[in-house]
Amino acid sequence: MSNSAGSSSRAQEAFQEELVASFTDETLHLIILPTEQCNFRCTYCYEEFAIGQMDPTTVQGIKRLLDRRLDGLQRLSISWFGGEPLLGRGVVEDVSTHITEAAAARPGLRYEADMTTNGYLLDLPTTEKLAALGIRAYQISLDGPEAVHDTTRVRVNGSGTFQRVWNNLLSIRASRVPVRVTLRIHLAPATLSCMPDFLVQVRDTFLDDERFSVSLRPVERMGGPNDESIDIISGSARAKIIEDLEEVLGARPSTSREPQTMDVCYAARPNSFVIRSDGRIAKCTVALNDPANSIGHLLPDGTLRIDNEHLMPWVRGWARRDRNSVRCPYVGMPRSAPQLLQIGPGPRPRVDARSNPSADPVLRGRGQSEVAAGRLMR
């Protein structure tokens, strides 16, 4: 078999594996926004901070949704997002306690939780408390050394944030708390000159601890009010820049990696949903303000009201075997008029996406929102 034929075969196998994983009703992924407020005002942020802390009826709805689903799950994945999720720590602890108590009675359930946080409120006691509730993976962003970071990742009052975030990271580093921390380091043209020295500092401070890792990410224009003034690294230059900086970290260059799995956006998975703090259901945490991203609502009894025509464009890549749409369904997404349908409890058919993905109710669409919203979630 030629190399190209072998690569094609592996790609087809990877697509099929991801297709099955994305449509199974034994896996559920919820991205929960306990608040959409934030204590930072990062210069490149795209969020509007128009919605506050999650109301009690939405919290109740999440718990009841989970109660409906847990007996049929093998894996439950919860991602805490915001705003800044630790401003809604009470909601995080309330829902997480409910999950851990329920999971304790279900030894066959694999429960995992992570959080994207700016790290300002993630002191060691908080980290330890949340670890006991199953939240054991974090993504925390740094924009460079203190002088750089404090010009882009500032508090609401304009003050700097680097020292407190760094000290919190050092406290975690000095502890034995069982967590994994991904340091997301943002790259911009103006900061590249200081990055090698900063990455040496990061490497020498954290990377001898296997709990810490680094992800290098260029800053993007993502629809925020400052987009026009944001200078970004050109697409053609990115791979080489990241490769060179990964060598500083002692990591393998990106260009030499052969992906073991296909690149799939969570928004393309029918078993993954975003629950906003006001109870709206979305698919993407970036396009929060786009009406096309509002696909339904979580009711207090744990059932879902889903707009099937708004859901369909997010999962269209599977039926078309379109890798680009699966990688980022928001790019080039077709728009259509809404059609609200009530989703309630009751038996739902099980779908075997291995044999005939085009026959899947989510891909077929019409009249099948019960399956799409009720059972087929990651």
mmCIF file of N, CA and C in Angstrom, residues 264-320:
data_model
loop_
_atom_site.group_PDB
_atom_site.id
_atom_site.type_symbol
_atom_site.label_atom_id
_atom_site.label_comp_id
_atom_site.label_asym_id
_atom_site.label_seq_id
_atom_site.Cartn_x
_atom_site.Cartn_y
_atom_site.Cartn_z
ATOM 1 N N VAL A 264 -11.548 17.624 15.762
ATOM 2 C CA VAL A 264 -12.990 17.822 15.773
ATOM 3 C C VAL A 264 -13.340 18.883 16.792
ATOM 4 N N CYS A 265 -14.094 19.875 16.383
ATOM 5 C CA CYS A 265 -14.567 20.894 17.316
ATOM 6 C C CYS A 265 -15.723 20.337 18.143
ATOM 7 N N TYR A 266 -15.729 20.657 19.425
ATOM 8 C CA TYR A 266 -16.829 20.210 20.284
ATOM 9 C C TYR A 266 -18.179 20.677 19.741
ATOM 10 N N ALA A 267 -18.207 21.843 19.059
ATOM 11 C CA ALA A 267 -19.471 22.377 18.548
ATOM 12 C C ALA A 267 -20.058 21.518 17.441
ATOM 13 N N ALA A 268 -19.227 20.681 16.815
ATOM 14 C CA ALA A 268 -19.718 19.796 15.753
ATOM 15 C C ALA A 268 -20.283 18.496 16.309
ATOM 16 N N ARG A 269 -20.101 18.249 17.580
ATOM 17 C CA ARG A 269 -20.542 16.990 18.160
ATOM 18 C C ARG A 269 -21.998 17.105 18.627
ATOM 19 N N PRO A 270 -22.874 16.225 18.163
ATOM 20 C CA PRO A 270 -24.264 16.274 18.611
ATOM 21 C C PRO A 270 -24.442 15.987 20.097
ATOM 22 N N ASN A 271 -23.461 15.376 20.734
ATOM 23 C CA ASN A 271 -23.586 15.090 22.161
ATOM 24 C C ASN A 271 -22.793 16.074 23.018
ATOM 25 N N SER A 272 -22.630 17.298 22.523
ATOM 26 C CA SER A 272 -21.962 18.362 23.278
ATOM 27 C C SER A 272 -22.796 19.639 23.190
ATOM 28 N N PHE A 273 -23.084 20.251 24.339
ATOM 29 C CA PHE A 273 -23.896 21.457 24.387
ATOM 30 C C PHE A 273 -23.316 22.471 25.368
ATOM 31 N N VAL A 274 -23.514 23.737 25.050
ATOM 32 C CA VAL A 274 -23.168 24.844 25.945
ATOM 33 C C VAL A 274 -24.437 25.267 26.673
ATOM 34 N N ILE A 275 -24.392 25.332 28.004
ATOM 35 C CA ILE A 275 -25.514 25.838 28.782
ATOM 36 C C ILE A 275 -25.128 27.209 29.316
ATOM 37 N N ARG A 276 -25.755 28.249 28.771
ATOM 38 C CA ARG A 276 -25.450 29.610 29.190
ATOM 39 C C ARG A 276 -26.112 29.910 30.529
ATOM 40 N N SER A 277 -25.655 30.980 31.172
ATOM 41 C CA SER A 277 -26.113 31.256 32.531
ATOM 42 C C SER A 277 -27.582 31.642 32.604
ATOM 43 N N ASP A 278 -28.193 32.011 31.480
ATOM 44 C CA ASP A 278 -29.623 32.312 31.478
ATOM 45 C C ASP A 278 -30.465 31.141 30.989
ATOM 46 N N GLY A 279 -29.835 29.968 30.821
ATOM 47 C CA GLY A 279 -30.567 28.770 30.438
ATOM 48 C C GLY A 279 -30.625 28.511 28.953
ATOM 49 N N ARG A 280 -30.130 29.435 28.132
ATOM 50 C CA ARG A 280 -30.101 29.175 26.702
ATOM 51 C C ARG A 280 -29.093 28.067 26.377
ATOM 52 N N ILE A 281 -29.401 27.306 25.334
ATOM 53 C CA ILE A 281 -28.510 26.255 24.867
ATOM 54 C C ILE A 281 -27.811 26.748 23.614
ATOM 55 N N ALA A 282 -26.490 26.615 23.588
ATOM 56 C CA ALA A 282 -25.684 27.016 22.438
ATOM 57 C C ALA A 282 -24.783 25.859 22.041
ATOM 58 N N LYS A 283 -24.036 26.058 20.951
ATOM 59 C CA LYS A 283 -23.067 25.056 20.513
ATOM 60 C C LYS A 283 -21.636 25.544 20.628
ATOM 61 N N CYS A 284 -21.425 26.853 20.511
ATOM 62 C CA CYS A 284 -20.074 27.410 20.419
ATOM 63 C C CYS A 284 -19.864 28.444 21.513
ATOM 64 N N THR A 285 -18.677 28.435 22.142
ATOM 65 C CA THR A 285 -18.375 29.412 23.187
ATOM 66 C C THR A 285 -17.756 30.690 22.632
ATOM 67 N N VAL A 286 -17.519 30.725 21.329
ATOM 68 C CA VAL A 286 -16.960 31.932 20.716
ATOM 69 C C VAL A 286 -18.064 32.782 20.102
ATOM 70 N N ALA A 287 -18.976 32.155 19.376
ATOM 71 C CA ALA A 287 -20.038 32.889 18.677
ATOM 72 C C ALA A 287 -21.238 33.110 19.597
ATOM 73 N N LEU A 288 -20.992 33.549 20.816
ATOM 74 C CA LEU A 288 -22.062 33.639 21.797
ATOM 75 C C LEU A 288 -23.160 34.612 21.390
ATOM 76 N N ASN A 289 -22.811 35.638 20.654
ATOM 77 C CA ASN A 289 -23.777 36.684 20.337
ATOM 78 C C ASN A 289 -24.453 36.506 18.986
ATOM 79 N N ASP A 290 -24.150 35.426 18.294
ATOM 80 C CA ASP A 290 -24.771 35.158 17.003
ATOM 81 C C ASP A 290 -26.092 34.412 17.234
ATOM 82 N N PRO A 291 -27.207 34.917 16.720
ATOM 83 C CA PRO A 291 -28.484 34.221 16.906
ATOM 84 C C PRO A 291 -28.458 32.772 16.424
ATOM 85 N N ALA A 292 -27.627 32.473 15.433
ATOM 86 C CA ALA A 292 -27.538 31.104 14.930
ATOM 87 C C ALA A 292 -26.963 30.148 15.970
ATOM 88 N N ASN A 293 -26.310 30.693 16.986
ATOM 89 C CA ASN A 293 -25.699 29.876 18.025
ATOM 90 C C ASN A 293 -26.676 29.573 19.150
ATOM 91 N N SER A 294 -27.836 30.163 19.123
ATOM 92 C CA SER A 294 -28.849 29.900 20.137
ATOM 93 C C SER A 294 -29.777 28.823 19.605
ATOM 94 N N ILE A 295 -29.605 27.597 20.080
ATOM 95 C CA ILE A 295 -30.335 26.471 19.496
ATOM 96 C C ILE A 295 -31.468 25.968 20.386
ATOM 97 N N GLY A 296 -31.658 26.566 21.545
ATOM 98 C CA GLY A 296 -32.741 26.110 22.391
ATOM 99 C C GLY A 296 -32.644 26.626 23.800
ATOM 100 N N HIS A 297 -33.370 25.972 24.710
ATOM 101 C CA HIS A 297 -33.422 26.426 26.097
ATOM 102 C C HIS A 297 -33.562 25.227 27.025
ATOM 103 N N LEU A 298 -32.906 25.298 28.169
ATOM 104 C CA LEU A 298 -33.027 24.281 29.205
ATOM 105 C C LEU A 298 -34.179 24.661 30.130
ATOM 106 N N LEU A 299 -35.106 23.738 30.329
ATOM 107 C CA LEU A 299 -36.245 23.987 31.199
ATOM 108 C C LEU A 299 -35.937 23.532 32.625
ATOM 109 N N PRO A 300 -36.646 24.082 33.621
ATOM 110 C CA PRO A 300 -36.341 23.749 35.024
ATOM 111 C C PRO A 300 -36.476 22.268 35.353
ATOM 112 N N ASP A 301 -37.304 21.527 34.596
ATOM 113 C CA ASP A 301 -37.469 20.104 34.888
ATOM 114 C C ASP A 301 -36.409 19.233 34.219
ATOM 115 N N GLY A 302 -35.440 19.869 33.535
ATOM 116 C CA GLY A 302 -34.353 19.112 32.931
ATOM 117 C C GLY A 302 -34.592 18.700 31.499
ATOM 118 N N THR A 303 -35.725 19.052 30.929
ATOM 119 C CA THR A 303 -35.952 18.775 29.523
ATOM 120 C C THR A 303 -35.447 19.950 28.690
ATOM 121 N N LEU A 304 -35.344 19.705 27.398
ATOM 122 C CA LEU A 304 -34.773 20.693 26.494
ATOM 123 C C LEU A 304 -35.786 21.104 25.429
ATOM 124 N N ARG A 305 -35.783 22.381 25.145
ATOM 125 C CA ARG A 305 -36.524 22.868 23.979
ATOM 126 C C ARG A 305 -35.484 23.236 22.919
ATOM 127 N N ILE A 306 -35.490 22.505 21.835
ATOM 128 C CA ILE A 306 -34.428 22.624 20.837
ATOM 129 C C ILE A 306 -34.981 23.140 19.508
ATOM 130 N N ASP A 307 -34.265 24.082 18.928
ATOM 131 C CA ASP A 307 -34.555 24.576 17.582
ATOM 132 C C ASP A 307 -33.783 23.694 16.615
ATOM 133 N N ASN A 308 -34.483 22.752 16.006
ATOM 134 C CA ASN A 308 -33.809 21.742 15.197
ATOM 135 C C ASN A 308 -33.120 22.340 13.979
ATOM 136 N N GLU A 309 -33.711 23.356 13.381
ATOM 137 C CA GLU A 309 -33.093 23.948 12.198
ATOM 138 C C GLU A 309 -31.843 24.746 12.549
ATOM 139 N N HIS A 310 -31.760 25.236 13.765
ATOM 140 C CA HIS A 310 -30.526 25.892 14.202
ATOM 141 C C HIS A 310 -29.470 24.872 14.602
ATOM 142 N N LEU A 311 -29.885 23.708 15.070
ATOM 143 C CA LEU A 311 -28.922 22.666 15.422
ATOM 144 C C LEU A 311 -28.277 22.055 14.185
ATOM 145 N N MET A 312 -29.061 21.808 13.158
ATOM 146 C CA MET A 312 -28.591 21.070 12.000
ATOM 147 C C MET A 312 -27.304 21.614 11.371
ATOM 148 N N PRO A 313 -27.154 22.942 11.167
ATOM 149 C CA PRO A 313 -25.922 23.417 10.529
ATOM 150 C C PRO A 313 -24.659 23.099 11.323
ATOM 151 N N TRP A 314 -24.786 22.981 12.630
ATOM 152 C CA TRP A 314 -23.605 22.709 13.454
ATOM 153 C C TRP A 314 -23.085 21.289 13.257
ATOM 154 N N VAL A 315 -23.956 20.366 12.876
ATOM 155 C CA VAL A 315 -23.544 18.963 12.749
ATOM 156 C C VAL A 315 -23.536 18.488 11.301
ATOM 157 N N ARG A 316 -23.643 19.416 10.344
ATOM 158 C CA ARG A 316 -23.766 19.056 8.928
ATOM 159 C C ARG A 316 -22.536 18.340 8.383
ATOM 160 N N GLY A 317 -21.360 18.570 8.982
ATOM 161 C CA GLY A 317 -20.119 18.010 8.448
ATOM 162 C C GLY A 317 -20.073 16.501 8.462
ATOM 163 N N TRP A 318 -20.814 15.866 9.385
ATOM 164 C CA TRP A 318 -20.764 14.411 9.478
ATOM 165 C C TRP A 318 -21.442 13.760 8.278
ATOM 166 N N ALA A 319 -22.623 14.240 7.915
ATOM 167 C CA ALA A 319 -23.336 13.653 6.781
ATOM 168 C C ALA A 319 -22.596 13.887 5.481
ATOM 169 N N ARG A 320 -21.954 15.062 5.371
ATOM 170 C CA ARG A 320 -21.244 15.404 4.139
ATOM 171 C C ARG A 320 -19.813 14.881 4.124
#
